[in-house]
């Protein structure tokens, strides 16, 4: 019995030629010395967690080791994720640290949602052979059969705004409200849905009917 013990912190490969009593061992029917090839592969990386950023416009995917993509273009989300349609139109992917992949969410009505597993697409599904350990010559790819649940942000931003307008208007006059002081939108456009209703009794209720403004859009 021949026993070989190899220890290495990095992926590597060796070729051993076996000698017995100073003479090379030759396999039966062969003329060349017998060789033993030993390959050490770096373990497959794994996802520690996937979580929305506090602004809600991106997902940070944290890995247990430094990783890179199998593709030369790291910005193409479709080469990394199988359910790229859940990331919205115009989504982008890039590494912010060797262990962190940032996915900036695009636009759409069916984008990924945070939370536990459900049928609403709240998991990141990886393509086969898409993520690998960085700077390794022999390795195993990330297991594409293990999707990552996207968690909600730790401290999500609350949208706040200040509405201002005149306290009195002339008879048959127009009324204009302003909501320019806005925070918590994370740099995204906001669509406003206004509804104005009287809070006091007026003499002619038909002259102050509810007004619904749906087309106002803010930056």
Short mmCIF file of C-alpha atoms in Angstrom, two decimals:
data_model
loop_
_atom_site.label_atom_id
_atom_site.label_comp_id
_atom_site.label_asym_id
_atom_site.label_seq_id
_atom_site.Cartn_x
_atom_site.Cartn_y
_atom_site.Cartn_z
CA UNK A 1 0.00 0.00 0.00
CA UNK A 2 1.31 3.42 -0.98
CA UNK A 3 0.11 6.38 1.06
CA UNK A 4 0.74 10.01 0.08
CA UNK A 5 -0.25 12.88 2.35
CA UNK A 6 -0.36 16.37 0.83
CA UNK A 7 -1.16 19.59 2.70
CA UNK A 8 -1.67 22.94 1.00
CA UNK A 9 -3.48 26.21 1.72
CA UNK A 10 -3.81 26.95 -1.99
CA UNK A 11 -5.19 25.01 -4.91
CA UNK A 12 -2.42 23.16 -6.68
CA UNK A 13 -1.51 20.02 -8.61
CA UNK A 14 1.43 17.64 -8.41
CA UNK A 15 2.69 14.71 -10.41
CA UNK A 16 4.52 11.95 -8.53
CA UNK A 17 6.71 9.27 -10.08
CA UNK A 18 6.93 6.15 -7.99
CA UNK A 19 10.28 4.43 -7.37
CA UNK A 20 10.79 1.21 -5.46
CA UNK A 21 14.34 0.37 -4.43
CA UNK A 22 15.58 3.13 -6.68
CA UNK A 23 13.83 1.78 -9.74
CA UNK A 24 10.81 3.45 -11.35
CA UNK A 25 7.57 1.53 -11.21
CA UNK A 26 6.14 0.73 -14.63
CA UNK A 27 2.52 -0.21 -15.14
CA UNK A 28 1.87 -3.57 -16.69
CA UNK A 29 2.26 -3.40 -20.46
CA UNK A 30 3.74 0.12 -20.35
CA UNK A 31 7.25 1.39 -20.88
CA UNK A 32 7.06 4.79 -19.17
CA UNK A 33 7.29 5.09 -15.39
CA UNK A 34 3.98 5.14 -13.55
CA UNK A 35 2.80 8.58 -12.44
CA UNK A 36 0.31 9.68 -9.82
CA UNK A 37 -1.45 13.00 -10.37
CA UNK A 38 -2.72 14.80 -7.28
CA UNK A 39 -4.97 17.84 -7.64
CA UNK A 40 -6.12 20.01 -4.74
CA UNK A 41 -9.15 22.11 -5.62
CA UNK A 42 -10.20 25.19 -3.70
CA UNK A 43 -13.62 24.61 -2.10
CA UNK A 44 -16.64 26.18 -3.75
CA UNK A 45 -17.50 29.66 -2.45
CA UNK A 46 -20.79 30.17 -0.67
CA UNK A 47 -23.11 33.10 -0.05
CA UNK A 48 -23.15 34.37 3.52
CA UNK A 49 -26.17 36.60 2.93
CA UNK A 50 -27.97 38.74 0.36
CA UNK A 51 -29.52 41.94 1.68
CA UNK A 52 -31.10 45.11 0.34
CA UNK A 53 -29.19 48.29 1.11
CA UNK A 54 -30.87 50.84 3.35
CA UNK A 55 -31.75 52.97 0.32
CA UNK A 56 -33.56 49.99 -1.22
CA UNK A 57 -32.08 50.50 -4.68
CA UNK A 58 -29.43 47.76 -4.51
CA UNK A 59 -28.71 44.29 -3.14
CA UNK A 60 -25.39 43.38 -1.55
CA UNK A 61 -24.35 39.73 -1.90
CA UNK A 62 -21.69 38.72 0.63
CA UNK A 63 -19.46 35.68 -0.03
CA UNK A 64 -17.31 33.73 2.42
CA UNK A 65 -14.14 34.11 0.32
CA UNK A 66 -12.88 36.52 -2.37
CA UNK A 67 -14.61 35.62 -5.62
CA UNK A 68 -14.80 36.61 -9.25
CA UNK A 69 -16.98 35.70 -12.20
CA UNK A 70 -16.32 33.06 -14.81
CA UNK A 71 -17.08 35.72 -17.42
CA UNK A 72 -14.58 38.42 -18.27
CA UNK A 73 -17.33 41.06 -18.01
CA UNK A 74 -18.36 41.36 -14.39
CA UNK A 75 -21.01 44.00 -15.09
CA UNK A 76 -23.40 41.69 -16.96
CA UNK A 77 -25.97 40.43 -14.47
CA UNK A 78 -27.42 37.94 -16.96
CA UNK A 79 -24.17 35.97 -16.86
CA UNK A 80 -24.36 35.68 -13.09
CA UNK A 81 -28.05 35.25 -12.24
CA UNK A 82 -30.59 32.87 -13.74
CA UNK A 83 -33.57 35.02 -12.67
CA UNK A 84 -32.12 38.26 -14.02
CA UNK A 85 -35.64 39.36 -15.04
CA UNK A 86 -36.37 39.86 -11.32
CA UNK A 87 -33.65 42.52 -11.14
CA UNK A 88 -35.48 44.95 -13.43
CA UNK A 89 -34.53 46.62 -16.69
CA UNK A 90 -31.12 48.27 -16.62
CA UNK A 91 -29.84 46.39 -13.56
CA UNK A 92 -26.06 46.36 -13.09
CA UNK A 93 -23.68 44.12 -11.16
CA UNK A 94 -20.20 44.96 -9.88
CA UNK A 95 -17.83 43.96 -7.09
CA UNK A 96 -17.42 46.66 -4.44
CA UNK A 97 -15.03 44.47 -2.41
CA UNK A 98 -13.42 41.10 -3.20
CA UNK A 99 -16.20 39.44 -1.17
CA UNK A 100 -19.14 41.73 -2.03
CA UNK A 101 -21.18 41.80 -5.22
CA UNK A 102 -23.50 44.79 -5.54
CA UNK A 103 -26.62 44.46 -7.67
CA UNK A 104 -28.21 47.81 -8.52
CA UNK A 105 -31.90 47.19 -9.15
CA UNK A 106 -33.37 48.39 -12.43
CA UNK A 107 -36.93 49.43 -13.23
CA UNK A 108 -39.99 47.22 -13.53
CA UNK A 109 -43.20 46.10 -11.88
CA UNK A 110 -42.03 42.61 -10.95
CA UNK A 111 -38.65 43.18 -9.31
CA UNK A 112 -37.30 40.98 -6.55
CA UNK A 113 -38.78 41.39 -3.07
CA UNK A 114 -37.13 40.93 0.32
CA UNK A 115 -38.35 38.30 2.72
CA UNK A 116 -38.58 34.57 3.17
CA UNK A 117 -39.07 32.08 0.38
CA UNK A 118 -42.28 32.55 -1.57
CA UNK A 119 -43.53 32.47 -5.13
CA UNK A 120 -42.85 36.18 -5.62
CA UNK A 121 -39.23 35.86 -6.70
CA UNK A 122 -37.46 36.91 -3.51
CA UNK A 123 -34.43 34.71 -4.12
CA UNK A 124 -31.30 35.21 -6.18
CA UNK A 125 -30.79 32.25 -8.50
CA UNK A 126 -27.23 31.82 -9.76
CA UNK A 127 -26.26 30.51 -13.17
CA UNK A 128 -24.25 27.33 -13.27
CA UNK A 129 -20.48 27.91 -13.19
CA UNK A 130 -20.88 31.68 -12.78
CA UNK A 131 -19.00 32.46 -9.54
CA UNK A 132 -15.59 31.04 -8.63
CA UNK A 133 -12.88 31.67 -6.02
CA UNK A 134 -10.53 34.47 -6.99
CA UNK A 135 -6.88 33.81 -7.89
CA UNK A 136 -7.20 30.03 -7.86
CA UNK A 137 -6.14 27.70 -10.66
CA UNK A 138 -8.03 24.63 -9.44
CA UNK A 139 -11.41 25.26 -7.87
CA UNK A 140 -15.05 24.35 -7.54
CA UNK A 141 -17.75 26.78 -8.69
CA UNK A 142 -20.51 28.18 -6.49
CA UNK A 143 -23.33 25.66 -6.17
CA UNK A 144 -26.07 27.00 -8.44
CA UNK A 145 -28.62 24.68 -6.80
CA UNK A 146 -28.55 26.77 -3.61
CA UNK A 147 -30.37 30.10 -4.16
CA UNK A 148 -29.90 32.99 -1.77
CA UNK A 149 -32.86 34.56 0.03
CA UNK A 150 -32.78 38.36 -0.16
CA UNK A 151 -33.18 39.95 3.27
CA UNK A 152 -34.83 43.27 4.02
CA UNK A 153 -32.55 46.27 4.77
CA UNK A 154 -31.33 46.79 8.32
CA UNK A 155 -32.38 50.45 8.50
CA UNK A 156 -34.68 51.25 5.58
CA UNK A 157 -35.16 54.90 4.73
CA UNK A 158 -38.53 56.50 5.37
CA UNK A 159 -39.79 58.94 2.79
CA UNK A 160 -40.44 62.33 4.40
CA UNK A 161 -41.66 65.51 2.80
CA UNK A 162 -42.93 68.93 3.80
CA UNK A 163 -46.11 70.16 2.12
CA UNK A 164 -46.61 73.91 1.95
CA UNK A 165 -49.27 76.14 0.46
CA UNK A 166 -51.40 79.23 1.11
CA UNK A 167 -53.88 79.19 3.97
CA UNK A 168 -56.45 81.31 2.14
CA UNK A 169 -57.50 81.71 -1.49
CA UNK A 170 -59.80 84.06 -3.37
CA UNK A 171 -63.24 83.06 -4.54
CA UNK A 172 -62.84 80.76 -7.57
CA UNK A 173 -59.08 81.02 -7.12
CA UNK A 174 -56.56 78.27 -7.75
CA UNK A 175 -54.68 76.46 -5.04
CA UNK A 176 -51.10 75.25 -5.34
CA UNK A 177 -49.32 72.85 -3.00
CA UNK A 178 -45.57 72.35 -2.90
CA UNK A 179 -43.69 69.31 -1.60
CA UNK A 180 -40.13 70.20 -2.53
CA UNK A 181 -38.40 69.30 0.74
CA UNK A 182 -38.18 65.54 0.36
CA UNK A 183 -35.81 63.05 1.98
CA UNK A 184 -35.51 59.28 2.13
CA UNK A 185 -36.07 58.60 -1.56
CA UNK A 186 -32.59 57.15 -2.05
CA UNK A 187 -31.93 59.17 -5.18
CA UNK A 188 -34.91 57.68 -7.00
CA UNK A 189 -37.82 59.42 -8.64
CA UNK A 190 -41.05 59.48 -6.69
CA UNK A 191 -44.53 59.46 -8.13
CA UNK A 192 -47.07 61.34 -6.07
CA UNK A 193 -50.73 60.48 -5.73
CA UNK A 194 -52.51 63.47 -4.18
CA UNK A 195 -56.02 63.58 -2.84
CA UNK A 196 -57.47 66.78 -1.36
CA UNK A 197 -60.54 66.52 0.84
CA UNK A 198 -62.24 69.21 2.96
CA UNK A 199 -61.91 68.88 6.71
CA UNK A 200 -64.52 71.57 7.54
CA UNK A 201 -68.12 72.08 6.51
CA UNK A 202 -68.56 74.54 3.65
CA UNK A 203 -71.75 76.27 2.54
CA UNK A 204 -71.72 74.76 -0.91
CA UNK A 205 -70.14 71.31 -0.83
CA UNK A 206 -70.23 71.04 -4.61
CA UNK A 207 -67.79 73.94 -4.80
CA UNK A 208 -65.15 71.97 -2.89
CA UNK A 209 -65.23 68.45 -4.22
CA UNK A 210 -62.25 66.11 -3.72
CA UNK A 211 -59.48 66.68 -6.24
CA UNK A 212 -57.21 63.84 -7.29
CA UNK A 213 -53.85 64.62 -8.87
CA UNK A 214 -52.12 61.59 -10.33
CA UNK A 215 -49.67 62.94 -12.86
CA UNK A 216 -47.29 64.85 -10.60
CA UNK A 217 -43.80 63.42 -10.58
CA UNK A 218 -40.92 64.47 -8.38
CA UNK A 219 -37.19 64.01 -8.52
#
